[in-house]
Amino acid sequence: MLVLLLLGAAVVYAGPIKDETKCGYESCIKYDPSVLNVHIVPHTHDDVGWLKTVDQYYYGSRNYIQKAGVQYILDSVIKELWQDPKRRFIYVETAFFWKWWTHQGDDVRHKVHTLVRAGRLQFVGGAWSMNDEAASHYQSTIDQFTWGLRKLNETFGACGIPRVGWQIDPFGHSREFASLLAAMGYDGLFLGRIDYQDKRARLRNREMEMVWRGDDDLGNSSDIFTGVLYNTYSPPPGFCFDVLCDDEPIIDDPDSPMFNVDERVTTFFNKVREMRSHYKTHNILVTMGDDFQYQDASMWFKNLDKLIQYANLKAAKDGLDIKLFYSTPDCYLRAVKDANPTLPIKQDDFFPYASDPTAYWTGYFTSRPTTKYFERLGNRYLQVLKQLQVVSHLKEHNKFVLNELLSAMGVMQHHDAVTGTEKEHVAHDYERLLDAAIDDASIIARQAFNKISQRSDTKPPIYEYERCRFNESSCSVSENSEQFVVTMYNPLGWRVKQPIRIPVVEGKYSVFSPKGEEIETQLVKIPDFVQNIPTRQSKATHELVFLAYLHPLGVKSYYIRRKRNISKRNTKKSNDIYLNVNDYFKNIKDNIEFEYIDDVNRQEKDVPEIYISEPFRSVNKKIDIQEKIDELSGDTADRKVLKDKSGAQVSEKLENDNDKIDDANADKADWNVLKDKDSTKDYIDEVERLKGIERVLYRSRNYPFVNDDEIRMLADEPAIIERADESYIENEHFKLRLDGSGQITHLILPDRTSNFNVQFFYWTGCVGDNKKPEQRSSGAYIFRPKTTQPFGMSLNITGKPIGRVVQEVWLESDQNVAAIVRFYDKLKFMEIDYTVGPIDITDGSGKEYIIRYETNIVNNGVFYTDSNGRQYLKRKLNERPQWNLTLEEPIAGNYYPVTNDISIDDGVYRMSVLTDRSHGGSSLQEGQIELMLHRRLLHDDAFGVGEALNETANGKGLVVRGRQRVLFEKSDQRVEKQKRIYEYHLEPIVFVADAKDLELNDWVTLDNCFIGLKKELPEGVHLLTLEPWSEGRVLIRFENYLQKSVNSTRAVDFNDIFSFLTFVRFRETTLAANQWLGRDKWTWNKEKEFVGSFNKNYGSFDDVSNNGEEDSVTADDGFVIQLKAKQIRTFIADYVISM
Ligand SMILES: [Zn+2]
């Protein structure tokens, strides 16, 4: 079928090209289906950074690290291809190809065009890099394919379109990636690495090639042929003819004493016959190449020419049914298709990957956690800036900086970048690249925000917006300005409530909404464990916290002013712990019913005070305080006040518990505020009064405090809250109970109470010389703990700021782990903000830190992890769906990649942990979720990187700070959860600008609130992409995130979406926007049918149930398109501005 090219996108070579285009499948040589066809596939595997940086690899610099120079590879290959039309070569990474291409003159470009148009040089994969499949997010995978394929399309047209995926080195393969590739129109996918047990079984059963279903909801449109290469991607042993190899060349001079043609050909025949016995058709694919090979391509091609020539001669002479020829993966796939085999099916994924019994490649799911976070942050910037460029209709030349960011993000997807398996200096180079790209592209936000606020792009800008390091609670503008503007953009198609935390120095601040109304805020101290992060350079001591209510595709600004002329008395007051706590509770008492805060249409209440929430201690700690008071005052008489008021029984219990708390811990408290006896007395009275108010407060909510069983378990009397040694934090959705020792014990929901705890542990890594599997070390790739139980650490409460916007508990251990557990007012998640590191290695042992969430959910060893942030796969402890597992690594072998989400479920309730980056995770014990947060190791695991994963910064072990959001909800609540996931993945990007010359009165006259959508997108619809494509043209993707059901199709009306533009025409493309939609999809004979749902059928695959009924398909109608469940539809659309 004819492949149409994208109009307007083609910047095709304009020189004289003969009309003899026979690229793609048409360029494949005629083969004889009755003989064994040996497809000789010359290739090079060029990592976009690994042991060397991208540029070091490209230029061939630092060859003492690795002899690798990509420019020479391409120079050399083109020269060799040109010499003989039989030769073939494939190229994969467009990041390198494009760099090389831009350096070539007309002569070379002409040759390359000729080679591409004749199918002699073919692109496979073709994305910017060969992306990882564990830590990468589907949005970024789609972007990096779109970017790489666009370059190929613009340069070579139809002949530059890759037809097969080429994921030969990534360390495990995701189901979502298979689904994406199918949606991009690829005909097949080739893999290099699958689990050694899986591979053994597949070789034995001739199941190396299969039909893989990428997504149950999408059904056969997500099916893709998938082939596993025989020898990863290397040549058969003994047949590496590269300058980097030592194998014997083919010596064909019969007079030479070294003549070896017969021996070489016979050996090769033996190898290909062995290969053939594991595949179903008369075709085998022999990879002839390896990492950074073909720098001197003549060595390879000269020997391959001879191998092919003499092998075919021998076959003809001896009457052997075998034929060798230069080929490509495309041509191999075409030949397999023509052979029409019946293939086995695959419906799960290829995680985790083990290369031998002790080598589970599950460490890289977490390796370099700060790089993984930065990559995710980069995506947020990219999506926001792409949208802002369109939304605010900025000048087209900004595409230059957007492209820089697209390139940097494409590089980050590489399977040695986001994975953390690169050398330390390379990781720093990736960060440099991405940081520079974000910095340059941020000009778009500056222009857009200034334009929107002034309704003009001709006026000089009024703001100089800066990026902040919110992840370290630092921001130079807000720390140094008396008044400043905070502007943010919500890239989602629905309204979101977003907690905003602005780092500031201590003081009193007013925050004003776009109309100049003061909104409710809370000043929360930044804990010492954050302030002391070694890389942090900030004088901020507090964060100003408020909730922002953001419109779909909305820009919103807030004006923040530090209060001036603070009286001496007030200053004193702000330093006083209990007077502020006092203020807080007084206010709570006065306003027991919280008002729904929405700064769009709410009636602003006058909220003049800012609540300065100093660490507020649990009641137990108050007893500590009591002791301290006694000590300080030398007066023990006051102690009776508490005893008398609390009742003897309670006091006795408290005193017992109190014994457990060590003095060192008590000393941590800041006692300086206790200045005299009067305040001591005030304090004790206050404690009593607060307890009374707390009770009132708790009663005012709709919670059962604990269920009946727990009440029996915890106390004899029902009024559990009367116990003085416990405390709570809460919002309207949750309540968290802490006991006197600082342990979180329960989570109380409106209709359920669960045991609950957040714990930190570490695994210690195995150490060995890696010469045998049993001597394997834990390293950048491999997770291999020494023990079957991790080492625990105890946490103490060191702060408990409570206010109307946020309630927090600070937990600290003495092993450089600390966490903040918090609830924001109204928001239906628990947030865990952790700080881990420097990991102590003074005992000579590498450690891998984990967080565990413990509940009483009965999950029966089953948990769910996401696939690149999109679909869920059921995991069972110690099991694999398709083969009988022998597990020598019971911990590492049960780890799976978590891109966004891991959950456990008891059929009624589900706990999900949403992450801000990728991790390795599992559920090793009932009711638990475990995520690995940080790794510091002292040994290499011998898979090439040659360095221990021992990250340092400023001379100390690296400190990692991250956040997770924990959701508790009914098992059937999928839609809400999906929205929470998007809201976390695409949190608004916040910029801050000084406003010292801009008074509030003037500021309110500006346009401080912009709404990009006419209305929210229908529930179930996500605007996955809004990207400038060319003048007056955008790339737009809508995604239906619903699971298949009778009511899961959604309609979207193109001209009832955006408030600022009107579409005049649009046309649908494949997912990566390099082909118009409409090319026929290949179908294959299958050994059996797919089940309706892998997750439902895992464990009982013989039941071919067809669950998940779908509603009948409605056709598109004009500008109204229909999105089926899980479908992503991609369009190129022309628009006019209607702002
Ligand atoms: Zn690689």
XYZ file of N, CA and C in Angstrom, residues 382-582:
603
model
N 9.330 20.275 29.613
C 9.112 20.123 28.170
C 7.626 20.241 27.831
N 6.785 19.538 28.577
C 5.354 19.568 28.255
C 4.787 20.971 28.466
N 5.168 21.570 29.581
C 4.653 22.910 29.894
C 5.112 23.915 28.837
N 6.379 23.851 28.452
C 6.904 24.850 27.529
C 6.359 24.647 26.110
N 6.182 23.392 25.710
C 5.566 23.136 24.406
C 4.167 23.746 24.378
N 3.438 23.494 25.443
C 2.062 24.006 25.485
C 2.035 25.536 25.514
N 2.919 26.102 26.347
C 2.902 27.569 26.473
C 3.239 28.249 25.148
N 4.119 27.635 24.389
C 4.467 28.194 23.084
C 3.213 28.289 22.203
N 2.369 27.256 22.278
C 1.136 27.268 21.478
C 0.084 28.165 22.124
N -0.115 27.944 23.405
C -1.193 28.625 24.127
C -1.050 30.138 24.038
N 0.186 30.623 24.122
C 0.359 32.076 24.109
C 0.817 32.572 22.733
N 0.836 31.640 21.775
C 1.105 31.997 20.386
C 2.364 32.854 20.248
N 3.475 32.290 20.665
C 4.741 33.022 20.610
C 5.383 32.862 19.240
N 6.413 33.667 19.023
C 7.129 33.645 17.739
C 7.730 32.267 17.467
N 7.753 31.932 16.192
C 8.142 30.564 15.831
C 9.598 30.244 16.132
N 10.458 31.282 16.184
C 11.878 30.963 16.349
C 12.197 30.333 17.705
N 11.241 30.342 18.613
C 11.459 29.625 19.882
C 11.625 28.128 19.664
N 11.261 27.675 18.484
C 11.399 26.237 18.231
C 12.837 25.769 18.423
N 13.765 26.668 18.207
C 15.168 26.307 18.368
C 15.437 25.808 19.796
N 14.934 26.548 20.776
C 15.197 26.133 22.169
C 14.324 24.937 22.558
N 13.147 24.853 21.986
C 12.314 23.673 22.255
C 12.983 22.415 21.712
N 13.564 22.550 20.525
C 14.246 21.402 19.935
C 15.439 20.973 20.776
N 16.117 21.939 21.351
C 17.247 21.613 22.229
C 16.747 20.774 23.417
N 15.587 21.160 23.942
C 15.032 20.416 25.078
C 14.527 19.040 24.638
N 13.916 18.982 23.454
C 13.493 17.676 22.926
C 14.695 16.751 22.769
N 15.794 17.311 22.273
C 17.000 16.500 22.091
C 17.538 16.028 23.434
N 17.603 16.929 24.391
C 18.149 16.556 25.702
C 17.288 15.475 26.356
N 15.975 15.619 26.224
C 15.089 14.609 26.808
C 15.188 13.283 26.050
N 15.420 13.362 24.755
C 15.627 12.148 23.962
C 16.868 11.407 24.432
N 17.927 12.157 24.687
C 19.160 11.560 25.192
C 18.916 10.914 26.564
N 18.150 11.610 27.383
C 17.904 11.086 28.745
C 17.173 9.748 28.738
N 16.453 9.454 27.664
C 15.711 8.191 27.611
C 16.607 6.994 27.313
N 17.822 7.286 26.880
C 18.760 6.220 26.487
C 18.925 5.192 27.623
N 19.200 3.957 27.231
C 19.220 2.881 28.226
C 20.465 2.869 29.113
N 21.312 3.887 28.985
C 22.341 4.084 30.010
C 22.260 5.480 30.615
N 21.150 6.170 30.378
C 21.010 7.515 30.942
C 20.030 7.465 32.118
N 18.754 7.393 31.803
C 17.754 7.387 32.881
C 17.905 6.142 33.775
N 18.558 5.134 33.248
C 18.781 3.912 34.016
C 19.801 4.074 35.138
N 20.684 5.079 35.005
C 21.734 5.256 36.012
C 22.881 4.275 35.865
N 23.051 3.685 34.675
C 24.107 2.686 34.489
C 25.312 3.260 33.747
N 25.421 4.565 33.727
C 26.554 5.217 33.078
C 27.623 5.543 34.125
N 28.795 5.918 33.622
C 29.832 6.369 34.546
C 29.425 7.725 35.143
N 30.018 7.989 36.307
C 29.659 9.212 37.044
C 29.838 10.482 36.176
N 30.958 10.578 35.466
C 31.193 11.811 34.696
C 30.172 11.942 33.566
N 29.672 10.814 33.083
C 28.657 10.855 32.023
C 27.318 11.319 32.604
N 27.018 10.818 33.807
C 25.780 11.263 34.473
C 25.810 12.782 34.645
N 26.977 13.308 35.019
C 27.066 14.763 35.189
C 26.882 15.481 33.857
N 27.371 14.877 32.799
C 27.214 15.506 31.487
C 25.740 15.504 31.055
N 25.037 14.406 31.328
C 23.599 14.380 31.023
C 22.889 15.502 31.779
N 23.253 15.653 33.039
C 22.596 16.694 33.843
C 22.909 18.086 33.285
N 24.157 18.249 32.869
C 24.551 19.533 32.278
C 23.710 19.823 31.032
N 23.614 18.804 30.175
C 22.854 18.953 28.936
C 21.401 19.330 29.201
N 20.791 18.591 30.104
C 19.370 18.811 30.374
C 19.156 20.153 31.071
N 20.050 20.466 31.991
C 19.907 21.728 32.724
C 20.015 22.904 31.762
N 20.991 22.841 30.860
C 21.163 23.936 29.899
C 19.940 24.039 28.993
N 19.414 22.892 28.602
C 18.257 22.898 27.701
C 17.028 23.480 28.397
N 16.827 23.096 29.645
C 15.682 23.644 30.382
C 15.857 25.151 30.545
N 17.073 25.530 30.878
C 17.351 26.947 31.077
C 17.054 27.742 29.807
N 17.551 27.252 28.695
C 17.342 27.974 27.436
C 15.865 28.015 27.062
N 15.195 26.872 27.236
C 13.793 26.811 26.806
C 12.867 27.574 27.750
N 13.357 27.843 28.955
C 12.499 28.567 29.902
C 12.174 29.973 29.420
N 12.887 30.412 28.409
C 12.561 31.725 27.825
C 11.112 31.733 27.333
N 10.632 30.559 26.958
C 9.241 30.466 26.483
C 8.272 30.823 27.601
N 8.547 30.291 28.784
C 7.672 30.628 29.915
C 7.761 32.118 30.227
N 8.975 32.659 30.173
C 9.139 34.088 30.486
C 8.342 34.938 29.500
N 8.477 34.595 28.236
C 7.751 35.363 27.217
C 6.245 35.178 27.358
N 5.855 33.936 27.564
C 4.415 33.642 27.623
C 3.778 34.343 28.816
N 4.405 34.235 29.966
C 3.812 34.836 31.166
C 3.758 36.361 31.053
N 4.825 36.950 30.525
C 4.822 38.404 30.366
C 3.776 38.841 29.351
N 3.661 38.059 28.284
C 2.683 38.408 27.257
C 1.256 38.299 27.804
N 1.010 37.204 28.486
C -0.348 36.994 29.011
C -0.696 38.067 30.038
N 0.235 38.366 30.916
C -0.100 39.309 31.992
C -0.349 40.705 31.438
N 0.343 41.066 30.343
C 0.168 42.415 29.785
C -0.751 42.437 28.578
N -1.226 41.255 28.195
C -2.062 41.094 26.998
C -1.356 41.668 25.764
N -0.055 41.553 25.762
C 0.698 42.145 24.649
C 2.085 41.533 24.609
N 2.603 41.329 23.391
C 3.993 40.884 23.327
C 4.900 41.964 22.760
N 4.367 43.177 22.688
C 5.222 44.262 22.218
C 5.733 45.107 23.386
N 5.044 45.050 24.499
C 5.519 45.809 25.664
C 6.759 45.138 26.259
N 7.641 45.937 26.853
C 8.799 45.307 27.494
C 8.361 44.419 28.653
N 9.070 43.328 28.874
C 8.649 42.423 29.943
C 8.700 43.100 31.313
N 7.758 42.762 32.160
C 7.787 43.337 33.511
C 8.410 42.380 34.525
N 8.487 41.121 34.176
C 9.040 40.147 35.130
C 10.288 39.488 34.566
N 11.195 39.191 35.452
C 12.309 38.313 35.093
C 12.132 37.026 35.881
N 11.477 36.092 35.261
C 11.163 34.851 35.982
C 12.391 33.979 36.147
N 12.460 33.360 37.297
C 13.581 32.456 37.583
C 13.059 31.065 37.903
N 13.878 30.080 37.579
C 13.601 28.709 38.032
C 14.072 28.584 39.470
N 13.400 27.757 40.216
C 13.823 27.532 41.604
C 14.149 26.072 41.795
N 14.948 25.799 42.807
C 15.230 24.416 43.165
C 14.278 24.018 44.287
N 13.044 23.835 43.914
C 12.046 23.515 44.939
C 12.351 22.188 45.616
N 13.019 21.309 44.891
C 13.311 20.011 45.485
C 14.297 20.103 46.643
N 15.012 21.217 46.707
C 15.891 21.447 47.864
C 15.318 22.539 48.757
N 14.093 22.904 48.536
C 13.478 24.015 49.266
C 14.344 25.260 49.174
N 14.751 25.597 47.964
C 15.518 26.830 47.813
C 15.057 27.576 46.578
N 15.105 28.913 46.687
C 14.657 29.757 45.579
C 15.205 31.156 45.828
N 16.166 31.556 45.016
C 16.880 32.784 45.350
C 15.953 34.004 45.334
N 15.003 34.040 44.423
C 14.133 35.227 44.359
C 13.277 35.340 45.612
N 12.591 34.276 45.961
C 11.662 34.383 47.092
C 12.402 34.520 48.421
N 13.647 34.052 48.451
C 14.415 34.184 49.693
C 14.923 35.605 49.892
N 15.085 36.325 48.781
C 15.750 37.619 48.864
C 14.824 38.806 48.622
N 13.601 38.540 48.178
C 12.727 39.663 47.833
C 11.729 39.949 48.941
N 11.366 41.196 49.017
C 10.326 41.600 49.956
C 8.958 41.366 49.330
N 8.916 41.496 47.994
C 7.671 41.174 47.304
C 7.991 40.565 45.949
N 7.246 39.563 45.620
C 7.536 38.823 44.391
C 6.265 38.175 43.860
N 6.363 37.743 42.633
C 5.209 37.131 41.975
C 5.540 35.678 41.662
N 4.600 34.810 41.962
C 4.748 33.392 41.678
C 3.748 33.062 40.577
N 4.260 32.532 39.477
C 3.377 32.241 38.338
C 3.530 30.772 37.962
N 2.412 30.151 37.677
C 2.463 28.717 37.389
C 1.519 28.374 36.247
N 1.779 27.220 35.667
C 0.968 26.776 34.538
C 0.569 25.319 34.746
N -0.702 25.073 34.569
C -1.224 23.711 34.703
C -1.406 23.103 33.310
N -0.613 22.097 32.954
C -0.698 21.546 31.594
C -1.827 20.536 31.406
N -2.628 20.326 32.430
C -3.698 19.320 32.332
C -5.006 19.939 31.868
N -5.847 19.088 31.323
C -7.120 19.547 30.768
C -8.234 19.612 31.787
N -7.896 19.617 33.046
C -8.916 19.786 34.078
C -8.347 20.633 35.213
N -9.252 21.076 36.079
C -8.820 21.925 37.194
C -8.087 21.092 38.226
N -7.046 21.642 38.790
C -6.328 20.929 39.838
C -6.135 21.819 41.057
N -6.086 21.144 42.196
C -5.743 21.812 43.448
C -4.297 21.449 43.742
N -3.430 22.400 43.701
C -2.015 22.092 43.805
C -1.407 22.760 45.038
N -0.790 21.969 45.907
C -0.077 22.611 47.017
C 1.189 23.292 46.506
N 1.371 24.519 46.901
C 2.551 25.289 46.486
C 3.380 25.576 47.737
N 4.668 25.353 47.635
C 5.571 25.601 48.778
C 6.688 26.524 48.305
N 6.662 27.744 48.801
C 7.654 28.724 48.369
C 8.689 28.915 49.479
N 9.965 28.636 49.190
C 10.998 28.800 50.218
C 11.210 30.287 50.541
N 11.207 30.610 51.812
C 11.378 32.004 52.239
C 12.192 32.038 53.524
N 12.595 33.230 53.914
C 13.186 33.379 55.239
C 12.045 33.629 56.225
N 12.329 33.443 57.475
C 11.263 33.564 58.462
C 10.684 34.975 58.438
N 9.414 35.092 58.581
C 8.764 36.390 58.566
C 7.274 36.192 58.398
N 6.604 37.286 58.201
C 5.169 37.175 57.962
C 4.897 37.582 56.525
N 4.102 36.801 55.867
C 3.872 37.013 54.445
C 2.376 37.057 54.141
N 2.065 37.840 53.151
C 0.698 37.815 52.624
C 0.757 37.316 51.189
N -0.162 36.428 50.866
C -0.239 35.920 49.501
C -1.569 36.370 48.909
N -1.496 36.968 47.733
C -2.703 37.514 47.123
C -3.047 36.754 45.850
N -4.314 36.450 45.712
C -4.805 35.761 44.525
C -4.858 36.763 43.366
N -5.114 36.297 42.150
C -5.063 37.201 40.980
C -5.882 38.479 41.133
N -6.955 38.403 41.892
C -7.763 39.616 42.030
C -7.318 40.486 43.206
N -6.242 40.080 43.857
C -5.739 40.895 44.950
C -6.309 40.532 46.301
N -7.001 39.416 46.375
C -7.539 38.998 47.668
C -6.498 38.170 48.396
N -6.381 38.423 49.686
C -5.398 37.671 50.444
C -5.930 36.263 50.686
N -5.081 35.286 50.481
C -5.548 33.908 50.643
C -4.867 33.260 51.840
N -5.399 32.144 52.192
C -4.904 31.467 53.381
C -3.562 30.795 53.095
N -2.649 30.992 54.002
C -1.327 30.392 53.840
C -0.864 29.855 55.183
N 0.209 29.152 55.130
C 0.801 28.641 56.367
C 2.310 28.666 56.195
N 2.978 29.166 57.195
C 4.441 29.192 57.147
C 4.952 27.973 57.908
N 5.680 27.136 57.225
C 6.157 25.900 57.857
C 7.678 25.908 57.836
N 8.254 25.595 58.947
C 9.711 25.572 59.041
C 10.255 24.463 58.133
N 11.397 24.729 57.538
C 12.084 23.679 56.770
C 12.905 22.878 57.766
N 12.686 21.591 57.851
C 13.411 20.819 58.873
C 14.923 20.897 58.659
N 15.643 20.753 59.737
C 17.112 20.811 59.651
C 17.650 19.788 58.656
N 16.997 18.618 58.612
C 17.547 17.590 57.716
C 17.442 17.999 56.243
N 16.569 18.929 55.948
C 16.528 19.474 54.583
C 17.475 20.669 54.480
N 17.434 21.529 55.481
C 18.317 22.702 55.438
C 19.785 22.288 55.334
N 20.098 21.133 55.899
C 21.500 20.708 55.929
C 21.922 19.829 54.747
N 21.093 19.693 53.741
C 21.518 18.927 52.550
C 22.779 19.598 51.990
N 23.869 18.843 51.845
C 25.164 19.482 51.528
C 25.162 20.335 50.261
N 24.383 19.959 49.268
C 24.411 20.720 48.014
C 23.499 21.941 48.065
N 22.738 22.054 49.120
C 21.757 23.135 49.181
C 22.449 24.460 49.470
N 22.149 25.460 48.669
C 22.699 26.788 48.916
C 21.520 27.718 49.028
N 21.100 27.944 50.249
C 19.885 28.706 50.420
C 19.840 29.253 51.825
N 19.253 30.441 51.949
C 19.062 30.937 53.303
C 17.610 30.767 53.754
N 16.814 30.128 52.916
C 15.416 29.913 53.292
C 15.342 29.008 54.522
N 14.560 29.417 55.478
C 14.367 28.613 56.692
C 12.956 28.066 56.762
N 12.069 28.640 55.955
C 10.665 28.261 56.007
C 10.108 28.097 54.598
N 8.972 27.443 54.538
C 8.241 27.413 53.277
C 6.864 28.016 53.511
N 6.495 28.851 52.569
C 5.181 29.459 52.608
C 4.268 28.537 51.798
N 3.287 27.977 52.473
C 2.486 26.928 51.838
C 1.071 27.436 51.582
N 0.616 27.229 50.376
C -0.785 27.526 50.088
C -1.278 26.601 48.986
N -2.579 26.547 48.859
C -3.166 25.718 47.815
C -3.553 26.603 46.641
N -3.077 26.212 45.472
C -3.431 26.962 44.270
C -4.514 26.184 43.531
N -5.523 26.888 43.066
C -6.612 26.274 42.304
C -6.417 26.678 40.860
N -6.017 25.722 40.067
C -5.571 26.057 38.711
C -6.555 25.576 37.661
N -6.706 26.385 36.656
C -7.634 26.080 35.569
C -6.980 25.148 34.546
N -7.807 24.496 33.740
C -7.229 23.647 32.692
C -6.405 24.496 31.732
N -5.203 24.029 31.458
C -4.253 24.801 30.648
C -4.239 26.253 31.114
N -4.171 26.417 32.415
C -4.296 27.744 32.993
C -2.983 28.303 33.508
N -2.825 29.610 33.314
C -1.706 30.340 33.915
C -2.281 31.122 35.092
N -1.597 31.091 36.195
C -2.092 31.851 37.331
C -0.927 32.444 38.100
N -1.111 33.674 38.537
C -0.072 34.347 39.313
C -0.578 34.670 40.708
N 0.339 34.650 41.632
C 0.059 35.078 43.004
C 1.091 36.129 43.378
N 0.631 37.099 44.120
C 1.511 38.188 44.561
C 1.820 37.955 46.029
N 3.088 37.939 46.352
C 3.474 37.634 47.733
C 4.299 38.789 48.292
N 3.916 39.198 49.474
C 4.574 40.354 50.085
C 4.952 40.005 51.503
N 6.171 40.316 51.821
C 6.601 40.123 53.211
C 6.097 41.301 54.017
N 5.511 40.973 55.146
C 4.940 42.063 55.943
C 6.050 42.896 56.565
N 5.879 44.204 56.431
C 6.893 45.103 56.965
C 6.441 45.670 58.299
N 7.319 46.467 58.936
C 6.995 47.160 60.195
C 6.439 46.218 61.245
N 7.092 45.112 61.383
C 6.624 44.194 62.412
C 7.056 44.738 63.765
N 6.104 44.857 64.670
C 6.430 45.441 65.977
C 7.309 44.484 66.745
N 7.976 45.035 67.728
C 8.866 44.239 68.537
C 8.104 43.094 69.197
N 6.906 43.447 69.638
C 6.098 42.461 70.336
C 5.757 41.297 69.394
N 5.409 41.679 68.185
C 5.042 40.656 67.214
C 6.206 39.743 66.877
N 7.371 40.358 66.788
C 8.544 39.564 66.466
C 8.766 38.509 67.532
N 8.626 38.969 68.747
C 8.816 38.072 69.871
C 7.792 36.935 69.791
N 6.588 37.365 69.452
C 5.508 36.404 69.388
C 5.797 35.292 68.362
N 6.365 35.728 67.255
C 6.581 34.735 66.199
C 7.662 33.721 66.562
N 8.438 34.049 67.581
C 9.465 33.098 67.981
C 9.002 32.175 69.095
N 7.802 32.378 69.517
C 7.346 31.702 70.716
C 6.495 30.498 70.332
N 6.947 29.353 70.710
C 6.282 28.142 70.253
C 4.823 28.088 70.652
N 4.600 28.124 71.938
C 3.206 27.794 72.290
C 2.239 28.916 72.058
N 2.744 30.124 72.040
C 1.777 31.170 71.744
C 1.265 31.010 70.319
N 2.108 30.514 69.458
C 1.629 30.330 68.103
C 0.721 29.108 67.972
N 1.102 28.089 68.668
C 0.246 26.910 68.670
C -1.117 27.307 69.235
N -1.023 28.112 70.260
C -2.179 28.702 70.878
C -3.062 29.407 69.850
